[in-house]
Coordinates of C-alpha atoms and ligand atoms in Angstrom, one line a residue:
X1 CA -12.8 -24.7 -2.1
X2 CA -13.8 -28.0 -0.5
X3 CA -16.6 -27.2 2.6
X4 CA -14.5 -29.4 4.9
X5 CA -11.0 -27.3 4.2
X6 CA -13.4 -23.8 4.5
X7 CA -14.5 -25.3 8.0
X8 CA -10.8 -27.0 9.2
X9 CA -10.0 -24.3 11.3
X10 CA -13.3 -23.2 12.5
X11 CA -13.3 -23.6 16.3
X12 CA -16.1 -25.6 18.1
X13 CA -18.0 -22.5 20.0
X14 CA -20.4 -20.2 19.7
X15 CA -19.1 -17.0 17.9
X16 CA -21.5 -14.7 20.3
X17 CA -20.3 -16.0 23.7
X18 CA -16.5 -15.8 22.2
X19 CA -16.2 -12.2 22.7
X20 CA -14.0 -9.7 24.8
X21 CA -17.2 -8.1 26.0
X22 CA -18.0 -11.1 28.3
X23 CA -18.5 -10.1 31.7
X24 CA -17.1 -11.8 34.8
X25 CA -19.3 -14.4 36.5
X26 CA -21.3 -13.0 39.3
X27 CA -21.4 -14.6 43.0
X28 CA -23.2 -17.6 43.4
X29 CA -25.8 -17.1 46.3
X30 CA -23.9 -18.7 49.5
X31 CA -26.5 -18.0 52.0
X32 CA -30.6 -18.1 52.5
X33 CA -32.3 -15.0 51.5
X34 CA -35.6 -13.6 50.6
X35 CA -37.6 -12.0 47.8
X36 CA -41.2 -10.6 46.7
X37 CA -39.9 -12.4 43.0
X38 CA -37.6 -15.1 42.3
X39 CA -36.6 -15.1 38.4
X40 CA -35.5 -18.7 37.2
X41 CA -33.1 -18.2 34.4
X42 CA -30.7 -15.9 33.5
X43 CA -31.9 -15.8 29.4
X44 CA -34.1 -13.5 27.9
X45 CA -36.9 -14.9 29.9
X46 CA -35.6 -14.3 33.0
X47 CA -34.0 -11.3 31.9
X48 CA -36.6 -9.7 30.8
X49 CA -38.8 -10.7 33.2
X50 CA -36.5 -9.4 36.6
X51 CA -36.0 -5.9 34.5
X52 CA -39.5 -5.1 34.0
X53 CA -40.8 -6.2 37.1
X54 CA -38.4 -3.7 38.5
X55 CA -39.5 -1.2 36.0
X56 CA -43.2 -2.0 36.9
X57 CA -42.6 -1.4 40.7
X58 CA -39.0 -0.1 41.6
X59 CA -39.8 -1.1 45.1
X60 CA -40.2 -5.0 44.5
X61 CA -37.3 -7.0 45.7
X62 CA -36.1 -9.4 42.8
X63 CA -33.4 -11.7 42.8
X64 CA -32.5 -13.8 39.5
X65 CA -31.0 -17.3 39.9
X66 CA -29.4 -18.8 36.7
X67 CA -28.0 -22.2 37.1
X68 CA -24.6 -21.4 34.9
X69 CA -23.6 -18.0 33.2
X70 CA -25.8 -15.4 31.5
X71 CA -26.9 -15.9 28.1
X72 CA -24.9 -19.6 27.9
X73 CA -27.8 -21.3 26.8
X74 CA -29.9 -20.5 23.7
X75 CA -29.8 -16.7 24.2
X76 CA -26.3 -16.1 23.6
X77 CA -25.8 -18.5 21.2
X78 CA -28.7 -17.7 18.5
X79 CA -29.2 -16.3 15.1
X80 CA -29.6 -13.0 16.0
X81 CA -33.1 -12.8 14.4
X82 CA -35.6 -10.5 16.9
X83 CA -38.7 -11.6 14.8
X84 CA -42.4 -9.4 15.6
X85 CA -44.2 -13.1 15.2
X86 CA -45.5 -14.2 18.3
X87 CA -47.3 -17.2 16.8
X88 CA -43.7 -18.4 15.1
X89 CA -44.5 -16.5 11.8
X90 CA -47.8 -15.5 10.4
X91 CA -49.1 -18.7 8.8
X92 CA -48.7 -20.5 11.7
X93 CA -50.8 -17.8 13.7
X94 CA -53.4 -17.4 11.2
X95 CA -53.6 -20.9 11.2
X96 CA -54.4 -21.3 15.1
X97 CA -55.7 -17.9 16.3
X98 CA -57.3 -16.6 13.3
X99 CA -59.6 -14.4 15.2
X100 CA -57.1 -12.9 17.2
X101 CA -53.8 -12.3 14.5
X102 CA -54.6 -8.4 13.9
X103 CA -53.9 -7.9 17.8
X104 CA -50.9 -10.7 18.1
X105 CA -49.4 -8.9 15.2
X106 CA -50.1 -5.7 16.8
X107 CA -49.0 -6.8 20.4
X108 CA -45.7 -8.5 18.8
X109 CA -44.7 -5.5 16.7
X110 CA -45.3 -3.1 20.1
X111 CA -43.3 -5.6 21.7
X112 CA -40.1 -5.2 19.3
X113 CA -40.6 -1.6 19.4
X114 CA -40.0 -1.8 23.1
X115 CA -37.5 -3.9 22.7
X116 CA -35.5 -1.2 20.5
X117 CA -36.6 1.3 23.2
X118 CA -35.4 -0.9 26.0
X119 CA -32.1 -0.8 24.0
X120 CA -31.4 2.8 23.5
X121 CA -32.6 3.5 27.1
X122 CA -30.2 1.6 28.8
X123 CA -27.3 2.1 26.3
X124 CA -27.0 -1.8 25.6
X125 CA -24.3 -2.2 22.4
X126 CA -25.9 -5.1 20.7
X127 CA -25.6 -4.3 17.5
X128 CA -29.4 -3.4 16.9
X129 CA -30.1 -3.0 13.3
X130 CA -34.2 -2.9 12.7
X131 CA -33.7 -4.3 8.9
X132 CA -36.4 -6.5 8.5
X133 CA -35.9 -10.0 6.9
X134 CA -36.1 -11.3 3.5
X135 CA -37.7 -14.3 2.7
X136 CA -36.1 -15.9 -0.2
X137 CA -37.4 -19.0 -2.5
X138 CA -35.4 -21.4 -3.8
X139 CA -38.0 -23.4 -5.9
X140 CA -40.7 -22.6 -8.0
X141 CA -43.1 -24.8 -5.8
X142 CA -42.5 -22.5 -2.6
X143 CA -43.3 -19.3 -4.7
X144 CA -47.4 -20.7 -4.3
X145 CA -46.8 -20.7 -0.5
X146 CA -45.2 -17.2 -0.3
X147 CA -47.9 -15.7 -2.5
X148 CA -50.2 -16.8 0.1
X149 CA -48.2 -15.5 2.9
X150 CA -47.6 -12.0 1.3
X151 CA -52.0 -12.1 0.5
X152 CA -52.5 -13.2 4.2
X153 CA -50.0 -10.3 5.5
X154 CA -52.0 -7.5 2.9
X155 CA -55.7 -8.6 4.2
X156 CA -53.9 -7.4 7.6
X157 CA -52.2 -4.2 6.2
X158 CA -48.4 -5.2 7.0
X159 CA -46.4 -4.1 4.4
X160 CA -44.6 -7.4 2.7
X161 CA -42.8 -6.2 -0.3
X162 CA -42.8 -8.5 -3.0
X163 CA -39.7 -9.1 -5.3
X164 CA -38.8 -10.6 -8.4
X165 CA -36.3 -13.0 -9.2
X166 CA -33.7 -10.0 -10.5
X167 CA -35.4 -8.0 -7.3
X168 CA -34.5 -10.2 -4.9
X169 CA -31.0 -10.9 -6.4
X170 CA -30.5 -7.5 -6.4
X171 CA -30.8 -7.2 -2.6
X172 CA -28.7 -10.1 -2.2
X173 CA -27.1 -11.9 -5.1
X174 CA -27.7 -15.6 -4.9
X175 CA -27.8 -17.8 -8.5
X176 CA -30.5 -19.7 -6.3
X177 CA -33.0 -17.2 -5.7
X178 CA -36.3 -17.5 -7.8
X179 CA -38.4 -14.9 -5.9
X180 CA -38.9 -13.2 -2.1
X181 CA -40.5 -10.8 -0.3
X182 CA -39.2 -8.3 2.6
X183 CA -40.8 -8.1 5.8
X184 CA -39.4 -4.6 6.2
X185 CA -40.6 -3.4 9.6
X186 CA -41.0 -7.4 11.1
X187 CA -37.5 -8.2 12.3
X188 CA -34.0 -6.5 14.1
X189 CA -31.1 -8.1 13.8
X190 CA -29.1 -8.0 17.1
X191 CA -25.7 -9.7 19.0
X192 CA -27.6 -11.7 21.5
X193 CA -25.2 -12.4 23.8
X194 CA -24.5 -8.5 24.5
X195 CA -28.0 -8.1 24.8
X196 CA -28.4 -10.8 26.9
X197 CA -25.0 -9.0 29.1
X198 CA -26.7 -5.3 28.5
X199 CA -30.1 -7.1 30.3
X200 CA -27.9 -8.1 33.2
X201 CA -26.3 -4.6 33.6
X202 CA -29.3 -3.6 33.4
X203 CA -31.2 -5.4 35.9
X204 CA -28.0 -4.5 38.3
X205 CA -28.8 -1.0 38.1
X206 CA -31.9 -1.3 38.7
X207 CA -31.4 -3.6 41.3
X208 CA -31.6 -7.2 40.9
X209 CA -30.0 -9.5 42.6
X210 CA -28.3 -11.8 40.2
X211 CA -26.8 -14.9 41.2
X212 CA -24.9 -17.0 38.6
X213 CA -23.7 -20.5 38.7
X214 CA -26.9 -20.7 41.2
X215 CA -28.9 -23.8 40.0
X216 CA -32.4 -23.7 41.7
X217 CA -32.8 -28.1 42.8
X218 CA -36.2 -27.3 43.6
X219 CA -39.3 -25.5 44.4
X220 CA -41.0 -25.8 47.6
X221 CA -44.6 -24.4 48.4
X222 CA -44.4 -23.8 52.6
X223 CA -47.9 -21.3 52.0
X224 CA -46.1 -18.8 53.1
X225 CA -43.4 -18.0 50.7
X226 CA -42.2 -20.7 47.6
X227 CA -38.8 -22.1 48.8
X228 CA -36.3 -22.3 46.0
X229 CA -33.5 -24.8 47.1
X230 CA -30.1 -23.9 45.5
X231 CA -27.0 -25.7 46.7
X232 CA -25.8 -23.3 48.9
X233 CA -28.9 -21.4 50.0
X234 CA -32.7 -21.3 49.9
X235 CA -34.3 -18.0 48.6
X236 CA -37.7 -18.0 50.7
X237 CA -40.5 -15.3 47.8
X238 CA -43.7 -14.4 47.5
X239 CA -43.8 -15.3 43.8
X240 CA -41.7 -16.9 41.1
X241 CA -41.1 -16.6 37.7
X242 CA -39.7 -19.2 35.4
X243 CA -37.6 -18.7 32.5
X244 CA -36.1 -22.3 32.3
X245 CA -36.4 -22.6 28.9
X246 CA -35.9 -26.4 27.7
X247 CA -34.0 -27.7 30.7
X248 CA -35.5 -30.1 33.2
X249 CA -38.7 -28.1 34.4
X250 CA -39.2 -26.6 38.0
X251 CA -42.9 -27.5 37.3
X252 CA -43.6 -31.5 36.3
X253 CA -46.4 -30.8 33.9
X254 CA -44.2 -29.1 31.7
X255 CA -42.2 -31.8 30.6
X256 CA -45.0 -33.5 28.3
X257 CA -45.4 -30.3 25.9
X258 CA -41.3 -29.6 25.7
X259 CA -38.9 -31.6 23.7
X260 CA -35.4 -30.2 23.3
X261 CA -34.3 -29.8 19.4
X262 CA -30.5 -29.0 18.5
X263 CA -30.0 -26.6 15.9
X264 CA -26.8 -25.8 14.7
X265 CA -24.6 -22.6 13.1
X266 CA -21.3 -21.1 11.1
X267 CA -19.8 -18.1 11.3
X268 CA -17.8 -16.7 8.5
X269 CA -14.1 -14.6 8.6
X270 CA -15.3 -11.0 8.4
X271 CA -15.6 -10.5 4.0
X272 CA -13.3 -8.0 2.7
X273 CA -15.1 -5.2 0.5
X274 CA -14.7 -6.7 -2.3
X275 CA -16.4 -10.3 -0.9
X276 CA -19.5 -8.5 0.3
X277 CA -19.5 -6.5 -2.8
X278 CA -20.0 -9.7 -5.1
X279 CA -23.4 -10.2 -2.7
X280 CA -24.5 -7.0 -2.4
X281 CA -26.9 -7.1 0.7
X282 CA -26.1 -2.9 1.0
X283 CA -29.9 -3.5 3.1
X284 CA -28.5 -5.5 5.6
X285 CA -31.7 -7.8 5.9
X286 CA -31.7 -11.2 8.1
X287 CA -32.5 -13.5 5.5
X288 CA -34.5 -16.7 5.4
X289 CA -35.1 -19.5 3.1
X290 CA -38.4 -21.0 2.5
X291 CA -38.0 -25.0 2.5
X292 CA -39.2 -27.1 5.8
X293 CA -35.6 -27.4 6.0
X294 CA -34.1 -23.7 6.3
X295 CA -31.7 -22.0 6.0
X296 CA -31.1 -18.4 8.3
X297 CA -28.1 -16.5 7.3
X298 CA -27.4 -12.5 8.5
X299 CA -24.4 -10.0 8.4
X300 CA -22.7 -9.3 11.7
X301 CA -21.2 -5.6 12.4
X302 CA -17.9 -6.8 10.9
X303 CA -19.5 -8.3 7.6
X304 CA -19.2 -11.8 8.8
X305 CA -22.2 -14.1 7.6
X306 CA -23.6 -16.3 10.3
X307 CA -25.4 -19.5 8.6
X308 CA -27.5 -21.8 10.0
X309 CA -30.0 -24.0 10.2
X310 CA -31.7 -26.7 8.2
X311 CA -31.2 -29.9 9.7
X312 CA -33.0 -29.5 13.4
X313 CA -31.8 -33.0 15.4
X314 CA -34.2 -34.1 17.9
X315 CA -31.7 -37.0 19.7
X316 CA -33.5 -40.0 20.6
X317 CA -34.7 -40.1 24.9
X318 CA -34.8 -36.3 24.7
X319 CA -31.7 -35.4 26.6
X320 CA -29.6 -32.5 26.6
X321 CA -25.9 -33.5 26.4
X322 CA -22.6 -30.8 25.8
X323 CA -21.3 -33.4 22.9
X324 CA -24.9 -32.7 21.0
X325 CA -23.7 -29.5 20.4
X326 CA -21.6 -30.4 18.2
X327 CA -22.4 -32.3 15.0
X328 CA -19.9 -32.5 12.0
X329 CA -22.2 -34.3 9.5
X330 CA -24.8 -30.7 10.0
X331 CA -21.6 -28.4 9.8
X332 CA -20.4 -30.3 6.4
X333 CA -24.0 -29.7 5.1
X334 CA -24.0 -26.6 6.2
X335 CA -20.9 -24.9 4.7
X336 CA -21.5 -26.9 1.6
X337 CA -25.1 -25.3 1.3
X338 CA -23.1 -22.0 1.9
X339 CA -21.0 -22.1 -1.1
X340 CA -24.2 -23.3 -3.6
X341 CA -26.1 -19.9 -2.2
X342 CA -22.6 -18.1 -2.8
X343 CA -20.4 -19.4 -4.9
X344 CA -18.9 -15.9 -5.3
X345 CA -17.5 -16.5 -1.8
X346 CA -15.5 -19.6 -2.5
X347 CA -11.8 -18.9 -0.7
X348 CA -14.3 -17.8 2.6
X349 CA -13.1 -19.9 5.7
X350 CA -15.7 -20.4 8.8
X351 CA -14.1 -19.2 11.9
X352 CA -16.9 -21.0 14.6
X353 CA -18.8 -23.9 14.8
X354 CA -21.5 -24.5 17.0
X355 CA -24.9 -26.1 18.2
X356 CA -27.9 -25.4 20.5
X357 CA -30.9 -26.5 22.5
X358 CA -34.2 -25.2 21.5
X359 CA -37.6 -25.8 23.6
X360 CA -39.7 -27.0 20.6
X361 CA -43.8 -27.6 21.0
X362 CA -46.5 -28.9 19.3
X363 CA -47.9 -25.4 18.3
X364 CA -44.4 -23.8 17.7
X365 CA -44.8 -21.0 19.6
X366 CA -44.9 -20.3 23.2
X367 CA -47.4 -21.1 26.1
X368 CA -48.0 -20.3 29.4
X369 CA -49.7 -20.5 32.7
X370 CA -49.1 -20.1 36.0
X371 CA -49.0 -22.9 39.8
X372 CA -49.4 -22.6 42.9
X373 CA -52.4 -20.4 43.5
X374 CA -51.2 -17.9 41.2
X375 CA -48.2 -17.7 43.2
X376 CA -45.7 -19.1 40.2
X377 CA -45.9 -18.5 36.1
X378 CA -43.5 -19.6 33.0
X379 CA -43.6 -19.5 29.8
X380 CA -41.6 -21.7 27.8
X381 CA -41.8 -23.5 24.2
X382 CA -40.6 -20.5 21.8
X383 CA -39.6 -23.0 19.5
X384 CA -36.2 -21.2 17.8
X385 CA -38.1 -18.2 17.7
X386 CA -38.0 -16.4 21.1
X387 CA -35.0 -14.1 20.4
X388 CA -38.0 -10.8 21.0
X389 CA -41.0 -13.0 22.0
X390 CA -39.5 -14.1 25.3
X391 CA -40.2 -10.4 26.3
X392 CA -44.0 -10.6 25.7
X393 CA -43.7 -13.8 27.4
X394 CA -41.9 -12.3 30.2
X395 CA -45.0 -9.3 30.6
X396 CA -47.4 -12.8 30.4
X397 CA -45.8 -14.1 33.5
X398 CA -45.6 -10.9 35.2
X399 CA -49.4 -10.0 34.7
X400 CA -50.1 -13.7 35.6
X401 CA -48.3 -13.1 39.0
X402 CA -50.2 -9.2 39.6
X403 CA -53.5 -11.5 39.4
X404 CA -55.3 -8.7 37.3
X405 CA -56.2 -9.8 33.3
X406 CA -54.9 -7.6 31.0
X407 CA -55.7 -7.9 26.9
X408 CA -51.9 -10.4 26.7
X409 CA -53.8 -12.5 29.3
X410 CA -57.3 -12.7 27.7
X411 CA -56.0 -14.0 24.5
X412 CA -56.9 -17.1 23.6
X413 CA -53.2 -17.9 22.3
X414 CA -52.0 -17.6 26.4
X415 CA -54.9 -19.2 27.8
X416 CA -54.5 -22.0 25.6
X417 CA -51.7 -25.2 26.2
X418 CA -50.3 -27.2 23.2
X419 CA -51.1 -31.0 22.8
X420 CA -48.5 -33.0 24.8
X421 CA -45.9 -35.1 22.9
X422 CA -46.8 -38.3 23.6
X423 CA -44.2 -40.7 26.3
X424 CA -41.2 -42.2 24.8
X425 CA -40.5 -44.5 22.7
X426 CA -43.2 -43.2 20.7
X427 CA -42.5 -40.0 21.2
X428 CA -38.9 -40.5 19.7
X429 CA -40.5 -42.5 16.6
X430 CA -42.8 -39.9 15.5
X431 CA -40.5 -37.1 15.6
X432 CA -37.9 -39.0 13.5
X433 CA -40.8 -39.6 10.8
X434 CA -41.8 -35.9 11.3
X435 CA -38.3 -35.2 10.6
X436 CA -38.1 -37.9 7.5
X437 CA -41.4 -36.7 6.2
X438 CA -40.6 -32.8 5.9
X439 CA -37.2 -33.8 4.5
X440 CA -38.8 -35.4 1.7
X441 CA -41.8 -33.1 1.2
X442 CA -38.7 -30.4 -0.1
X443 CA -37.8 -33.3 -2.7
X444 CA -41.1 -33.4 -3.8
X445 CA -42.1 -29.7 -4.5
X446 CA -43.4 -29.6 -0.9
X447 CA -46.2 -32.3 -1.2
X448 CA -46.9 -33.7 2.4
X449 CA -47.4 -37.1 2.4
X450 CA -50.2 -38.8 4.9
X451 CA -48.4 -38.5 7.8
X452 CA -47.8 -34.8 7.9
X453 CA -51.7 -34.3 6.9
X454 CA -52.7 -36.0 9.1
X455 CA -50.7 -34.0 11.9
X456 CA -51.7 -30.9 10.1
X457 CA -54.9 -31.5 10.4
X458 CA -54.5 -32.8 14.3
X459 CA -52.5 -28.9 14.4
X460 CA -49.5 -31.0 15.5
X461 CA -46.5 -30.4 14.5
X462 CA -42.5 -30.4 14.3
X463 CA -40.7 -27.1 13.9
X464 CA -37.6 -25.2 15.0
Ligands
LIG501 C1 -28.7 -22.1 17.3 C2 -29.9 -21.4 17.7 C3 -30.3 -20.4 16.8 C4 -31.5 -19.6 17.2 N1 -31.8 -18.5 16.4 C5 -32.9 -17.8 16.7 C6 -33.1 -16.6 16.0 O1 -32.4 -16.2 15.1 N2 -34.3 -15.9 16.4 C7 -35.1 -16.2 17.4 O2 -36.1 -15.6 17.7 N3 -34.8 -17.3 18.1 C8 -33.7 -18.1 17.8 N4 -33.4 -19.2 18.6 C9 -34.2 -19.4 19.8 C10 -33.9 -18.4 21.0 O3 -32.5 -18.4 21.2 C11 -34.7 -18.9 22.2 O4 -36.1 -19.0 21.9 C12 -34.5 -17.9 23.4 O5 -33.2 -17.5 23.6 C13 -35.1 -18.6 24.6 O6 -34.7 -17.9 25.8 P1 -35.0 -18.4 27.2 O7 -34.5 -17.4 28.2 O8 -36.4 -18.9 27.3 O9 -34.2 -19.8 27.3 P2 -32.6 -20.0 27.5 O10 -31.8 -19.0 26.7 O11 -32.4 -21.5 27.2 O12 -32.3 -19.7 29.0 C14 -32.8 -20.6 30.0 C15 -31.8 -20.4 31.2 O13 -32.4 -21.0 32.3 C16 -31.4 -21.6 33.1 N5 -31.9 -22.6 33.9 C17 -32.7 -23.7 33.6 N6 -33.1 -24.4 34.6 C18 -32.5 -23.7 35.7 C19 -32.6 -24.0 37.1 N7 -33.2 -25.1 37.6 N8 -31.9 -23.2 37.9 C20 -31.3 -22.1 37.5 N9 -31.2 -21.8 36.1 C21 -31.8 -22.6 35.3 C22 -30.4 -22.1 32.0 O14 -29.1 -22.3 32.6 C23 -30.5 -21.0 31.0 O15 -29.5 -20.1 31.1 C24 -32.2 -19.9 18.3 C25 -31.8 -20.9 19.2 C26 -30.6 -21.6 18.9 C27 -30.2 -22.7 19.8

């Protein structure tokens, strides 16, 4: 079938969000009020970060101010992927905190334990399934780099398994599969957008004040308390936690190491038995392909197969606009990619279509820090992979608030920032080349021309 005809009907919205289990908006905060902690952001972030600072001290009075609905921004609208990384995969954590990997891969795994706990406790139906992922190559060249992935993961005792070409086609049966390996214990796959609705529940039950359609304008600092200014009201707290992820920072600083990247997504009809039959997949993995340019693909509970990925659009100025979410030239790529991995599934029509923001940095994976006298912390800059490290990063900002160091503040990884982006227009230029460059480096069996060593070597970087 042509890709265009399999995506005709395919409507132009985020599969997760379009769900009977959406709950109805909560109020908007109409009057001034006070807190011991103010949560910007109703995503994971802030989520996390207003439910375990009420599991931390069930006394503390915490109110949560999102700006539009729950889990409308990157959280409800994601892969799916809850990845152990904090460092935005191994390589890229071996390749900046070398010294301290064994405990960020120990912190991060801990952390997607608890995240599994978190679930189970408070009975959130997300769709948890703790399968691991499977990293798939497509080329002989990105074999090399896997080999020295899987080496890298063995020195540290996680269990990669490595497969064949008929191994890994036997898991899941693509004619474009050369090799893989399964991270078995590294990754869940989850429905974000119920988890992000299971947080909120939650946090109400434990007693959070949540406030949607409650933009926060700005942050005041009267000594006393931090004053955030919403339209209708001013919430007058001790402390504040922010969990803005790429949109126009509370905090000025921030705005040189964020740039916001659109990456983009299809969703499949459920397959009949027969379909996912012809793919096998009985294992359920996430699965990943190895390029610059990815691919990230993923059974739902109904045995449809989210796909997305591979082209990541930074638009030139660095704005965040609705129509960016959608992008027809990525979608005909997409589903056209689709059918090469699985030409078994030609006939499959895409039912959704959709695009979203990610907070993209220099080192790929978060950073954070805190204002104010201690009185404010964020961390922001997950870089497409915060699905399970905004929760770590949610514990960072709520140690950096108690004011005591614990072994997540000590590291070296949270007390270090990334390298700014530099001001527009150059900013803008050296992304697109970023982008050209890592487009044709997968043309040329992954060489990286000057450019890209040179920002290797800088540790710069473009990622999503
Ligand atoms: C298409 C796509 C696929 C992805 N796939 C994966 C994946 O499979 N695995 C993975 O790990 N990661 C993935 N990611 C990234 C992941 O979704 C994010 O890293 C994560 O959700 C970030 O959560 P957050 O809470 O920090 O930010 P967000 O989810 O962006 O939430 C920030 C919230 O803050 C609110 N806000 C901002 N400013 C204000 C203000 N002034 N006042 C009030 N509210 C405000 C916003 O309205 C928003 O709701 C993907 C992202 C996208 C877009």
């Amino acid at each position: 079938m042509d890709p265009l005809k399999a995506l005709a009907d395919a409507e132009r919205k985020p599969y997760w969000l379009d769900s009977p289990a959406k709950p109805e908006p909560l109020p908007r905060l109409l009057k001034d009020t006070t807190a011991d902690l103010a949560v910007v952001g109703g995503g994971f972030s802030g989520l996390w970060a207003a439910l375990m600072a009420k599991e931390r001290d069930p006394s503390l009075n915490v109110v949560l101010l999102e700006g539009r609905g729950i889990g409308w921004a990157a959280s409800g609208r994601n892969g799916g992927f809850a990845v152990a990384s904090l460092t935005h995969g191994l390589a890229n954590g071996l390749e900046r905190w070398p010294e301290e990997i064994t405990t960020l891969e120990r912190l991060g795994r801990a952390n997607l334990d608890e995240i599994g706990e978190a679930v189970g406790r408070y009975g959130i139906d997300c769709a948890y399934e703790r399968t691991g992922e499977l990293h798939v190559a497509t080329e002989p060249w990105q074999l090399d780099e896997m080999r020295e992935s899987v080496q890298a993961a063995r020195e540290l005792g996680l269990g990669y398994d490595v497969l064949d070409r008929d191994e890994v086609r036997a898991e899941v049966n693509s004619p474009t599969y050369v090799g893989g390996y399964w991270e078995r214990d590294g990754c869940a796959m989850i429905d974000p957008a119920r988890l992000a609705w299971g947080l909120r529940r939650a946090c109400l039950e434990l007693g959070v004040r949540v406030y949607e359609n409650t933009p926060v304008r700005h942050i005041r600092d009267s000594r006393a308390t931090m004053d955030l200014v919403t339209p209708r009201g001013t919430v007058r707290a001790a402390k504040v936690a922010l969990g803005t992820g790429v949109f126009q920072p509370l905090l000025r600083r921030l705005k040189h190491f964020l740039v916001p990247v659109y990456d983009y997504a299809l969703m499949t009809e459920p397959l009949s038995e027969e379909q996912l039959a012809s793919v096998g997949w009985r294992n359920r993995q996430g699965v990943g392909d190895s390029a610059n340019q990815f691919h990230y693909y993923r059974l739902t509970a109904d045995n449809r197969i989210l796909w997305g990925g591979y082209d990541a659009v930074y638009y030139n100025g660095g704005r965040i606009k609705p129509e960016y979410e959608q992008r027809d030239e990525t979608f005909a790529k997409l589903a056209e990619h689709f059918f090469t991995t699985f030409p078994q599934l030609d006939g499959v029509r895409f039912t959704h279509r959709w695009g979203g923001v990610i907070d993209t940095c220099s080192r790929f994976s978060a950073f954070y820090g805190h204002a104010h006298g201690g009185r404010l912390a964020y961390a922001v800059g997950y870089t497409g992979l915060g699905v399970a490290a905004t929760r770590f990063g949610a514990n960072v900002m709520l140690d950096l608030l108690a004011g005591e160091p614990t072994e997540r503040t000590e590291l070296r990884m949270v007390r270090e920032k990334p390298i700014p982006f530099p001001p527009e227009p150059v900013r803008s230029a050296g992304i697109q080349m970023t982008r050209w460059s890592l487009a044709r480096a997968d043309l040329h069996e992954g060489r990286r021309n000057l450019w890209l060593r040179t920002l290797d070597r800088m540790g710069l970087g473009f990622d999503s």
